[in-house]
PDB file of C-alpha atoms in Angstrom:
ATOM      1  CA  MET A  29       0.093   0.007  -0.095  1.00 39.00           C
ATOM      2  CA  SER A  30       1.395   3.351  -0.991  1.00 41.00           C
ATOM      3  CA  SER A  31       2.020   5.808   1.711  1.00 42.00           C
ATOM      4  CA  ASP A  32       2.025   8.664  -0.563  1.00 46.00           C
ATOM      5  CA  ARG A  33      -1.580   8.724  -1.903  1.00 60.00           C
ATOM      6  CA  ARG A  34      -2.069  12.210  -0.491  1.00 65.00           C
ATOM      7  CA  LYS A  35       0.786  14.579  -0.967  1.00 72.00           C
ATOM      8  CA  GLU A  36      -0.988  17.590   0.877  1.00 91.00           C
ATOM      9  CA  MET A  37      -1.188  16.549   4.613  1.00 97.00           C
ATOM     10  CA  ILE A  38      -4.590  17.148   6.269  1.00 98.00           C
ATOM     11  CA  LEU A  39      -4.127  18.971   9.460  1.00 98.00           C
ATOM     12  CA  ILE A  40      -6.889  19.544  11.895  1.00 98.00           C
ATOM     13  CA  ALA A  41      -6.091  21.879  14.913  1.00 98.00           C
ATOM     14  CA  GLY A  42      -7.949  23.986  17.438  1.00 97.00           C
ATOM     15  CA  PRO A  43      -9.626  23.878  20.900  1.00 96.00           C
ATOM     16  CA  CYS A  44     -11.628  20.957  22.047  1.00 93.00           C
ATOM     17  CA  VAL A  45     -14.641  23.151  22.723  1.00 94.00           C
ATOM     18  CA  LEU A  46     -15.630  26.630  21.831  1.00 95.00           C
ATOM     19  CA  GLU A  47     -14.752  28.608  25.040  1.00 93.00           C
ATOM     20  CA  SER A  48     -15.037  32.521  25.130  1.00 93.00           C
ATOM     21  CA  ARG A  49     -14.623  34.376  21.945  1.00 95.00           C
ATOM     22  CA  ASP A  50     -11.385  35.953  22.964  1.00 96.00           C
ATOM     23  CA  ASN A  51      -9.828  32.485  23.549  1.00 95.00           C
ATOM     24  CA  VAL A  52     -11.254  31.028  20.346  1.00 96.00           C
ATOM     25  CA  MET A  53      -9.981  33.852  18.277  1.00 97.00           C
ATOM     26  CA  ARG A  54      -6.584  34.019  20.062  1.00 97.00           C
ATOM     27  CA  ILE A  55      -6.078  30.179  19.206  1.00 97.00           C
ATOM     28  CA  ALA A  56      -7.360  30.592  15.729  1.00 98.00           C
ATOM     29  CA  GLU A  57      -4.817  33.457  14.961  1.00 98.00           C
ATOM     30  CA  ALA A  58      -1.893  31.416  16.264  1.00 97.00           C
ATOM     31  CA  LEU A  59      -2.797  28.804  13.684  1.00 98.00           C
ATOM     32  CA  GLY A  60      -2.577  30.967  10.635  1.00 97.00           C
ATOM     33  CA  LYS A  61       0.893  29.604   9.551  1.00 97.00           C
ATOM     34  CA  TYR A  62      -0.594  26.138   8.959  1.00 97.00           C
ATOM     35  CA  HIS A  63      -3.435  27.776   6.791  1.00 97.00           C
ATOM     36  CA  ASP A  64      -0.695  29.627   4.887  1.00 97.00           C
ATOM     37  CA  ASP A  65       1.415  26.493   4.337  1.00 96.00           C
ATOM     38  CA  CYS A  66       0.875  25.130   0.796  1.00 94.00           C
ATOM     39  CA  THR A  67       1.861  21.599   1.953  1.00 95.00           C
ATOM     40  CA  LYS A  68      -1.159  21.454   4.510  1.00 97.00           C
ATOM     41  CA  ASP A  69      -4.775  21.171   3.951  1.00 97.00           C
ATOM     42  CA  PHE A  70      -5.815  22.943   7.128  1.00 98.00           C
ATOM     43  CA  TYR A  71      -9.003  22.812   9.125  1.00 98.00           C
ATOM     44  CA  PHE A  72      -9.862  24.727  12.306  1.00 98.00           C
ATOM     45  CA  LYS A  73     -11.625  22.437  14.823  1.00 97.00           C
ATOM     46  CA  ALA A  74     -13.755  23.239  17.808  1.00 97.00           C
ATOM     47  CA  SER A  75     -16.981  21.763  19.112  1.00 95.00           C
ATOM     48  CA  PHE A  76     -20.109  23.714  19.754  1.00 95.00           C
ATOM     49  CA  ASP A  77     -21.334  21.035  22.000  1.00 89.00           C
ATOM     50  CA  LYS A  78     -19.390  18.125  24.052  1.00 79.00           C
ATOM     51  CA  ALA A  79     -22.468  15.787  24.316  1.00 76.00           C
ATOM     52  CA  ASN A  80     -20.565  12.965  26.086  1.00 74.00           C
ATOM     53  CA  ARG A  81     -18.947  14.714  28.977  1.00 62.00           C
ATOM     54  CA  THR A  82     -18.273  12.506  32.035  1.00 66.00           C
ATOM     55  CA  SER A  83     -20.356  14.820  34.443  1.00 68.00           C
ATOM     56  CA  LEU A  84     -23.584  16.576  34.040  1.00 70.00           C
ATOM     57  CA  ASP A  85     -21.714  19.727  35.580  1.00 61.00           C
ATOM     58  CA  SER A  86     -18.951  19.800  32.948  1.00 70.00           C
ATOM     59  CA  PHE A  87     -18.787  22.538  30.465  1.00 71.00           C
ATOM     60  CA  ARG A  88     -20.370  21.547  27.217  1.00 80.00           C
ATOM     61  CA  GLY A  89     -20.058  24.585  24.998  1.00 82.00           C
ATOM     62  CA  PRO A  90     -22.154  27.378  23.701  1.00 86.00           C
ATOM     63  CA  GLY A  91     -24.686  25.146  21.783  1.00 92.00           C
ATOM     64  CA  LEU A  92     -25.508  24.677  18.209  1.00 95.00           C
ATOM     65  CA  GLU A  93     -26.821  28.225  17.265  1.00 96.00           C
ATOM     66  CA  GLU A  94     -24.187  30.312  19.161  1.00 96.00           C
ATOM     67  CA  GLY A  95     -21.422  27.768  18.347  1.00 96.00           C
ATOM     68  CA  LEU A  96     -21.994  28.079  14.593  1.00 97.00           C
ATOM     69  CA  LYS A  97     -22.057  31.901  14.747  1.00 97.00           C
ATOM     70  CA  MET A  98     -18.629  31.855  16.467  1.00 97.00           C
ATOM     71  CA  LEU A  99     -17.266  29.185  13.894  1.00 98.00           C
ATOM     72  CA  ALA A 100     -18.693  31.402  11.017  1.00 98.00           C
ATOM     73  CA  GLU A 101     -16.658  34.338  12.567  1.00 98.00           C
ATOM     74  CA  VAL A 102     -13.597  32.416  12.555  1.00 98.00           C
ATOM     75  CA  LYS A 103     -14.097  31.254   8.958  1.00 98.00           C
ATOM     76  CA  GLU A 104     -14.948  34.908   7.773  1.00 98.00           C
ATOM     77  CA  GLN A 105     -11.988  36.530   9.789  1.00 98.00           C
ATOM     78  CA  PHE A 106      -9.121  34.004   8.951  1.00 98.00           C
ATOM     79  CA  GLY A 107     -10.457  32.125   5.760  1.00 98.00           C
ATOM     80  CA  TYR A 108     -10.099  28.730   7.456  1.00 98.00           C
ATOM     81  CA  LYS A 109     -12.004  25.702   6.640  1.00 98.00           C
ATOM     82  CA  ILE A 110     -14.031  24.311   9.536  1.00 98.00           C
ATOM     83  CA  LEU A 111     -14.444  21.183  11.372  1.00 98.00           C
ATOM     84  CA  THR A 112     -17.012  20.564  13.944  1.00 98.00           C
ATOM     85  CA  ASP A 113     -18.720  17.586  15.741  1.00 97.00           C
ATOM     86  CA  VAL A 114     -22.368  16.510  15.334  1.00 98.00           C
ATOM     87  CA  HIS A 115     -24.190  14.476  17.720  1.00 96.00           C
ATOM     88  CA  ASP A 116     -27.624  13.755  16.435  1.00 95.00           C
ATOM     89  CA  TYR A 117     -29.555  13.621  13.075  1.00 97.00           C
ATOM     90  CA  THR A 118     -31.095  16.922  13.571  1.00 97.00           C
ATOM     91  CA  GLN A 119     -27.773  18.767  13.516  1.00 97.00           C
ATOM     92  CA  PRO A 120     -25.825  18.036  10.286  1.00 98.00           C
ATOM     93  CA  ALA A 121     -27.972  20.195   8.071  1.00 98.00           C
ATOM     94  CA  ALA A 122     -27.414  23.439   9.983  1.00 98.00           C
ATOM     95  CA  ALA A 123     -23.771  22.656  10.930  1.00 98.00           C
ATOM     96  CA  ALA A 124     -22.876  22.068   7.254  1.00 98.00           C
ATOM     97  CA  GLU A 125     -23.909  25.727   6.432  1.00 98.00           C
ATOM     98  CA  VAL A 126     -20.746  26.611   8.253  1.00 98.00           C
ATOM     99  CA  ALA A 127     -18.592  23.640   8.398  1.00 98.00           C
ATOM    100  CA  ASP A 128     -16.639  21.961   5.787  1.00 98.00           C
ATOM    101  CA  VAL A 129     -16.186  18.748   7.700  1.00 98.00           C
ATOM    102  CA  LEU A 130     -18.730  17.260   9.959  1.00 98.00           C
ATOM    103  CA  GLN A 131     -17.285  14.810  12.476  1.00 98.00           C
ATOM    104  CA  ILE A 132     -18.894  11.870  13.885  1.00 98.00           C
ATOM    105  CA  PRO A 133     -17.817  11.226  17.492  1.00 97.00           C
ATOM    106  CA  ALA A 134     -16.314   7.859  18.238  1.00 96.00           C
ATOM    107  CA  PHE A 135     -19.100   6.837  20.535  1.00 95.00           C
ATOM    108  CA  LEU A 136     -21.410   7.348  17.610  1.00 97.00           C
ATOM    109  CA  SER A 137     -19.550   5.726  14.804  1.00 98.00           C
ATOM    110  CA  ARG A 138     -22.190   3.273  14.121  1.00 97.00           C
ATOM    111  CA  GLN A 139     -25.177   5.460  14.654  1.00 98.00           C
ATOM    112  CA  THR A 140     -26.943   5.005  11.290  1.00 98.00           C
ATOM    113  CA  ASP A 141     -29.326   7.790  11.458  1.00 98.00           C
ATOM    114  CA  LEU A 142     -26.499  10.251  12.329  1.00 98.00           C
ATOM    115  CA  LEU A 143     -24.291   8.841   9.405  1.00 98.00           C
ATOM    116  CA  VAL A 144     -27.059   9.102   6.904  1.00 98.00           C
ATOM    117  CA  ALA A 145     -27.976  12.800   7.992  1.00 98.00           C
ATOM    118  CA  ALA A 146     -24.315  13.840   7.797  1.00 98.00           C
ATOM    119  CA  ALA A 147     -24.008  12.128   4.299  1.00 98.00           C
ATOM    120  CA  LYS A 148     -26.970  14.143   2.936  1.00 98.00           C
ATOM    121  CA  THR A 149     -25.052  17.333   3.239  1.00 98.00           C
ATOM    122  CA  SER A 150     -22.153  18.468   0.971  1.00 98.00           C
ATOM    123  CA  ALA A 151     -19.565  18.427   3.808  1.00 98.00           C
ATOM    124  CA  VAL A 152     -16.631  15.779   4.166  1.00 98.00           C
ATOM    125  CA  VAL A 153     -17.867  13.201   6.743  1.00 98.00           C
ATOM    126  CA  ASN A 154     -15.006  12.374   9.160  1.00 98.00           C
ATOM    127  CA  ILE A 155     -15.845   9.224  11.255  1.00 98.00           C
ATOM    128  CA  LYS A 156     -13.853   8.607  14.252  1.00 98.00           C
ATOM    129  CA  LYS A 157     -13.361   4.959  15.055  1.00 98.00           C
ATOM    130  CA  GLY A 158     -15.236   3.786  18.150  1.00 96.00           C
ATOM    131  CA  GLN A 159     -12.900   2.896  21.038  1.00 95.00           C
ATOM    132  CA  PHE A 160     -14.935  -0.375  21.048  1.00 95.00           C
ATOM    133  CA  LEU A 161     -14.509  -1.267  17.531  1.00 97.00           C
ATOM    134  CA  ALA A 162     -11.944  -3.298  15.555  1.00 97.00           C
ATOM    135  CA  PRO A 163     -10.497  -1.311  12.713  1.00 98.00           C
ATOM    136  CA  ALA A 164     -12.014  -3.471  10.029  1.00 98.00           C
ATOM    137  CA  ALA A 165     -15.479  -2.603  11.273  1.00 98.00           C
ATOM    138  CA  MET A 166     -15.087   0.866  10.070  1.00 98.00           C
ATOM    139  CA  GLU A 167     -15.662  -0.459   6.647  1.00 98.00           C
ATOM    140  CA  HIS A 168     -19.494  -0.611   7.402  1.00 98.00           C
ATOM    141  CA  SER A 169     -19.607   3.074   8.779  1.00 98.00           C
ATOM    142  CA  VAL A 170     -17.850   4.176   5.486  1.00 98.00           C
ATOM    143  CA  ALA A 171     -20.307   2.202   3.399  1.00 98.00           C
ATOM    144  CA  LYS A 172     -23.335   3.852   5.044  1.00 98.00           C
ATOM    145  CA  VAL A 173     -22.098   7.252   3.959  1.00 98.00           C
ATOM    146  CA  LEU A 174     -21.186   5.974   0.480  1.00 98.00           C
ATOM    147  CA  LYS A 175     -24.468   4.336  -0.287  1.00 98.00           C
ATOM    148  CA  THR A 176     -26.330   7.602   1.132  1.00 98.00           C
ATOM    149  CA  ARG A 177     -24.434   9.515  -1.450  1.00 98.00           C
ATOM    150  CA  GLY A 178     -25.464   7.273  -4.326  1.00 98.00           C
ATOM    151  CA  PHE A 179     -22.321   4.834  -4.466  1.00 98.00           C
ATOM    152  CA  ASP A 180     -23.012   1.093  -3.718  1.00 95.00           C
ATOM    153  CA  GLY A 181     -19.720  -0.469  -4.857  1.00 97.00           C
ATOM    154  CA  GLU A 182     -16.638  -1.484  -3.181  1.00 98.00           C
ATOM    155  CA  VAL A 183     -15.402   0.409  -0.033  1.00 98.00           C
ATOM    156  CA  THR A 184     -11.920   1.527  -0.956  1.00 98.00           C
ATOM    157  CA  TYR A 185      -9.694   4.501  -0.283  1.00 97.00           C
ATOM    158  CA  GLU A 186     -10.181   5.844  -3.758  1.00 97.00           C
ATOM    159  CA  ASN A 187     -14.062   5.809  -3.502  1.00 98.00           C
ATOM    160  CA  ALA A 188     -14.231   7.083  -0.014  1.00 98.00           C
ATOM    161  CA  GLU A 189     -11.745  10.000  -1.163  1.00 97.00           C
ATOM    162  CA  LYS A 190     -14.127  10.656  -4.142  1.00 97.00           C
ATOM    163  CA  TYR A 191     -17.167  10.779  -1.879  1.00 98.00           C
ATOM    164  CA  HIS A 192     -15.609  12.834   0.698  1.00 98.00           C
ATOM    165  CA  VAL A 193     -15.404  10.392   3.607  1.00 98.00           C
ATOM    166  CA  TRP A 194     -12.468  10.111   6.216  1.00 98.00           C
ATOM    167  CA  LEU A 195     -11.688   7.842   9.133  1.00 98.00           C
ATOM    168  CA  THR A 196     -10.091   9.035  12.212  1.00 98.00           C
ATOM    169  CA  GLU A 197      -7.995   6.827  14.692  1.00 98.00           C
ATOM    170  CA  ARG A 198      -8.328   7.846  18.341  1.00 96.00           C
ATOM    171  CA  GLY A 199      -7.284   4.786  20.276  1.00 95.00           C
ATOM    172  CA  SER A 200      -9.043   1.620  21.617  1.00 95.00           C
ATOM    173  CA  SER A 201     -10.242   0.726  25.095  1.00 94.00           C
ATOM    174  CA  PHE A 202      -7.573  -0.976  27.053  1.00 93.00           C
ATOM    175  CA  GLY A 203      -9.071  -2.051  30.138  1.00 88.00           C
ATOM    176  CA  TYR A 204     -10.738   0.553  32.361  1.00 87.00           C
ATOM    177  CA  GLY A 205      -9.741   4.192  32.005  1.00 85.00           C
ATOM    178  CA  ASN A 206      -7.025   3.630  29.434  1.00 91.00           C
ATOM    179  CA  LEU A 207      -6.532   3.702  25.597  1.00 94.00           C
ATOM    180  CA  VAL A 208      -3.997   2.090  23.320  1.00 95.00           C
ATOM    181  CA  VAL A 209      -3.282   2.634  19.723  1.00 96.00           C
ATOM    182  CA  ASP A 210      -2.590  -0.435  17.467  1.00 96.00           C
ATOM    183  CA  MET A 211      -0.630   1.092  14.609  1.00 97.00           C
ATOM    184  CA  ARG A 212      -1.680  -1.819  12.381  1.00 97.00           C
ATOM    185  CA  GLY A 213      -5.111  -0.418  12.670  1.00 98.00           C
ATOM    186  CA  LEU A 214      -4.104   2.526  10.545  1.00 98.00           C
ATOM    187  CA  VAL A 215      -3.024   0.266   7.780  1.00 98.00           C
ATOM    188  CA  THR A 216      -6.386  -1.606   7.859  1.00 98.00           C
ATOM    189  CA  MET A 217      -8.478   1.454   7.924  1.00 98.00           C
ATOM    190  CA  ARG A 218      -6.663   2.902   5.060  1.00 97.00           C
ATOM    191  CA  ARG A 219      -7.994   0.418   2.862  1.00 98.00           C
ATOM    192  CA  PHE A 220     -11.417   1.934   3.239  1.00 98.00           C
ATOM    193  CA  ALA A 221     -10.752   5.586   3.423  1.00 98.00           C
ATOM    194  CA  PRO A 222      -8.244   8.403   3.997  1.00 98.00           C
ATOM    195  CA  VAL A 223      -7.120   8.148   7.570  1.00 98.00           C
ATOM    196  CA  ILE A 224      -6.568  10.775  10.154  1.00 98.00           C
ATOM    197  CA  PHE A 225      -4.545  10.152  13.389  1.00 98.00           C
ATOM    198  CA  ASP A 226      -6.075  11.965  16.310  1.00 97.00           C
ATOM    199  CA  ALA A 227      -2.903  12.336  18.607  1.00 96.00           C
ATOM    200  CA  THR A 228      -4.485  14.030  21.448  1.00 95.00           C
ATOM    201  CA  HIS A 229      -7.558  11.928  22.141  1.00 94.00           C
ATOM    202  CA  SER A 230      -5.378   8.896  21.765  1.00 95.00           C
ATOM    203  CA  VAL A 231      -3.667   9.707  25.077  1.00 94.00           C
ATOM    204  CA  GLN A 232      -6.811  10.289  26.839  1.00 90.00           C
ATOM    205  CA  MET A 233      -7.683   8.286  29.901  1.00 86.00           C
ATOM    206  CA  PRO A 234     -11.425   8.252  29.894  1.00 80.00           C
ATOM    207  CA  ALA A 235     -13.278   9.100  33.026  1.00 64.00           C
ATOM    208  CA  SER A 236     -10.066   8.627  35.209  1.00 57.00           C
ATOM    209  CA  GLY A 237     -10.068  12.238  36.736  1.00 57.00           C
ATOM    210  CA  GLY A 238     -12.977  11.673  38.896  1.00 53.00           C
ATOM    211  CA  ALA A 239     -15.680  13.810  37.169  1.00 49.00           C
ATOM    212  CA  SER A 240     -13.661  14.248  34.037  1.00 54.00           C
ATOM    213  CA  SER A 241     -11.463  12.522  31.654  1.00 63.00           C
ATOM    214  CA  GLY A 242      -7.690  12.391  32.314  1.00 75.00           C
ATOM    215  CA  GLY A 243      -4.796  11.885  29.956  1.00 80.00           C
ATOM    216  CA  ASP A 244      -1.096  12.297  29.397  1.00 89.00           C
ATOM    217  CA  SER A 245       0.001  14.851  26.518  1.00 92.00           C
ATOM    218  CA  SER A 246       3.582  13.911  27.032  1.00 94.00           C
ATOM    219  CA  PHE A 247       2.949  10.822  24.797  1.00 95.00           C
ATOM    220  CA  VAL A 248       1.383  12.951  21.986  1.00 96.00           C
ATOM    221  CA  PRO A 249       4.867  13.404  20.118  1.00 96.00           C
ATOM    222  CA  TYR A 250       5.743   9.797  20.243  1.00 97.00           C
ATOM    223  CA  LEU A 251       2.556   8.489  18.932  1.00 97.00           C
ATOM    224  CA  SER A 252       2.345  11.192  16.363  1.00 98.00           C
ATOM    225  CA  ARG A 253       5.875  10.324  14.991  1.00 98.00           C
ATOM    226  CA  ALA A 254       4.900   6.541  14.983  1.00 98.00           C
ATOM    227  CA  ALA A 255       1.752   7.320  12.988  1.00 98.00           C
ATOM    228  CA  ALA A 256       3.703   9.505  10.506  1.00 97.00           C
ATOM    229  CA  ALA A 257       6.223   6.501  10.025  1.00 97.00           C
ATOM    230  CA  VAL A 258       3.239   3.980   9.315  1.00 97.00           C
ATOM    231  CA  GLY A 259       1.655   6.450   6.919  1.00 96.00           C
ATOM    232  CA  VAL A 260      -1.476   8.375   7.295  1.00 97.00           C
ATOM    233  CA  ASP A 261      -3.225  11.253   5.467  1.00 97.00           C
ATOM    234  CA  GLY A 262      -3.284  13.546   8.090  1.00 98.00           C
ATOM    235  CA  PHE A 263      -3.355  14.551  11.915  1.00 98.00           C
ATOM    236  CA  PHE A 264      -5.832  16.019  14.407  1.00 98.00           C
ATOM    237  CA  PHE A 265      -4.437  17.839  17.307  1.00 98.00           C
ATOM    238  CA  GLU A 266      -6.440  19.577  20.089  1.00 96.00           C
ATOM    239  CA  THR A 267      -4.430  22.682  21.034  1.00 96.00           C
ATOM    240  CA  HIS A 268      -4.504  25.504  23.376  1.00 96.00           C
ATOM    241  CA  PHE A 269      -2.394  28.563  24.600  1.00 94.00           C
ATOM    242  CA  ASP A 270      -2.734  27.125  28.149  1.00 94.00           C
ATOM    243  CA  PRO A 271      -4.226  23.580  28.300  1.00 90.00           C
ATOM    244  CA  SER A 272      -4.189  23.856  32.149  1.00 91.00           C
ATOM    245  CA  ILE A 273      -7.120  26.280  31.927  1.00 90.00           C
ATOM    246  CA  ALA A 274      -8.896  24.556  28.936  1.00 89.00           C
ATOM    247  CA  LEU A 275     -12.527  23.944  29.659  1.00 89.00           C
ATOM    248  CA  SER A 276     -12.431  20.516  28.074  1.00 83.00           C
ATOM    249  CA  ASP A 277      -9.722  17.645  27.473  1.00 79.00           C
ATOM    250  CA  GLY A 278      -6.866  20.073  28.813  1.00 84.00           C
ATOM    251  CA  PRO A 279      -4.641  16.982  30.009  1.00 87.00           C
ATOM    252  CA  ASN A 280      -4.522  15.664  26.367  1.00 91.00           C
ATOM    253  CA  MET A 281      -3.878  18.951  24.606  1.00 93.00           C
ATOM    254  CA  ILE A 282      -0.512  20.043  23.166  1.00 95.00           C
ATOM    255  CA  GLU A 283       0.420  23.602  23.697  1.00 95.00           C
ATOM    256  CA  LEU A 284       0.423  25.900  20.721  1.00 96.00           C
ATOM    257  CA  GLN A 285       3.983  26.681  21.249  1.00 93.00           C
ATOM    258  CA  LYS A 286       5.079  23.132  20.987  1.00 95.00           C
ATOM    259  CA  LEU A 287       3.073  22.337  17.969  1.00 96.00           C
ATOM    260  CA  ASP A 288       5.555  23.839  15.561  1.00 95.00           C
ATOM    261  CA  THR A 289       8.357  21.521  16.461  1.00 96.00           C
ATOM    262  CA  LEU A 290       6.015  18.502  16.353  1.00 97.00           C
ATOM    263  CA  ILE A 291       4.610  19.351  12.745  1.00 97.00           C
ATOM    264  CA  GLU A 292       8.302  19.771  11.749  1.00 97.00           C
ATOM    265  CA  GLN A 293       9.270  16.368  12.913  1.00 97.00           C
ATOM    266  CA  ILE A 294       6.130  14.813  11.223  1.00 97.00           C
ATOM    267  CA  ASP A 295       7.028  16.575   7.850  1.00 97.00           C
ATOM    268  CA  ALA A 296      10.393  15.166   8.022  1.00 96.00           C
ATOM    269  CA  ILE A 297       9.200  11.524   8.659  1.00 97.00           C
ATOM    270  CA  ARG A 298       6.644  11.838   5.869  1.00 95.00           C
ATOM    271  CA  SER A 299       9.333  12.999   3.535  1.00 93.00           C
ATOM    272  CA  ILE A 300      11.291   9.796   4.172  1.00 92.00           C
ATOM    273  CA  VAL A 301       8.404   7.270   3.979  1.00 87.00           C
ATOM    274  CA  GLU A 302       6.777   8.647   0.879  1.00 70.00           C
TER     275      GLU A 302
END
């Protein structure tokens, strides 16, 4: 399998959830260098709602209406393409008016009504692999999108790319409160669609922080470099100027100031394996 199917690296980056307008715009402005890099296909990522927080009291975000207004402002001011999550079948149509990519959360990666609703829009559909699923099982989720978009043939990388479907690896459940990344899964899923490696969620420790999820961001560079060596089409990083004050997933995030060095390392590895 060729590792150079896509010369332009997909790069998805931004805060986990839409926080204050000032924070969001500050993070967005810092990411401009990637938007301007002709070797990157850059998408600004942030969620308008985190519907699967551990605690009922955890911050979820501004919601669909206000969140889309904020994302539209980022898009207008910086010219970025936008990626955001959708959580039920009522949201994709509205979200796709702003977002270029609709992301299916890992917990919902088999949710047929949600996949079909997302597929009925013109947006790219990025399906995160469920932590509970084998990589090969993602063929069926891709097929749901392809069939909804009018293609009932073989589920292949080329066909998924043509019909704008991606898959994302974010780790698999490994006992209680831990995830592990099986790098073989990247190869398996890449048979069915372009594959993104979600480096920051892969170091998450679900529900291990009491009323929130923990994580260890120190492992992000190691897993990212390994995925680059295996061969993937892109990377997903949740990032913040100060992860310690982030309102969601702070322990997993990579600081903005550390992202440059990591991207340089990934680029160097990709240049070797291509």
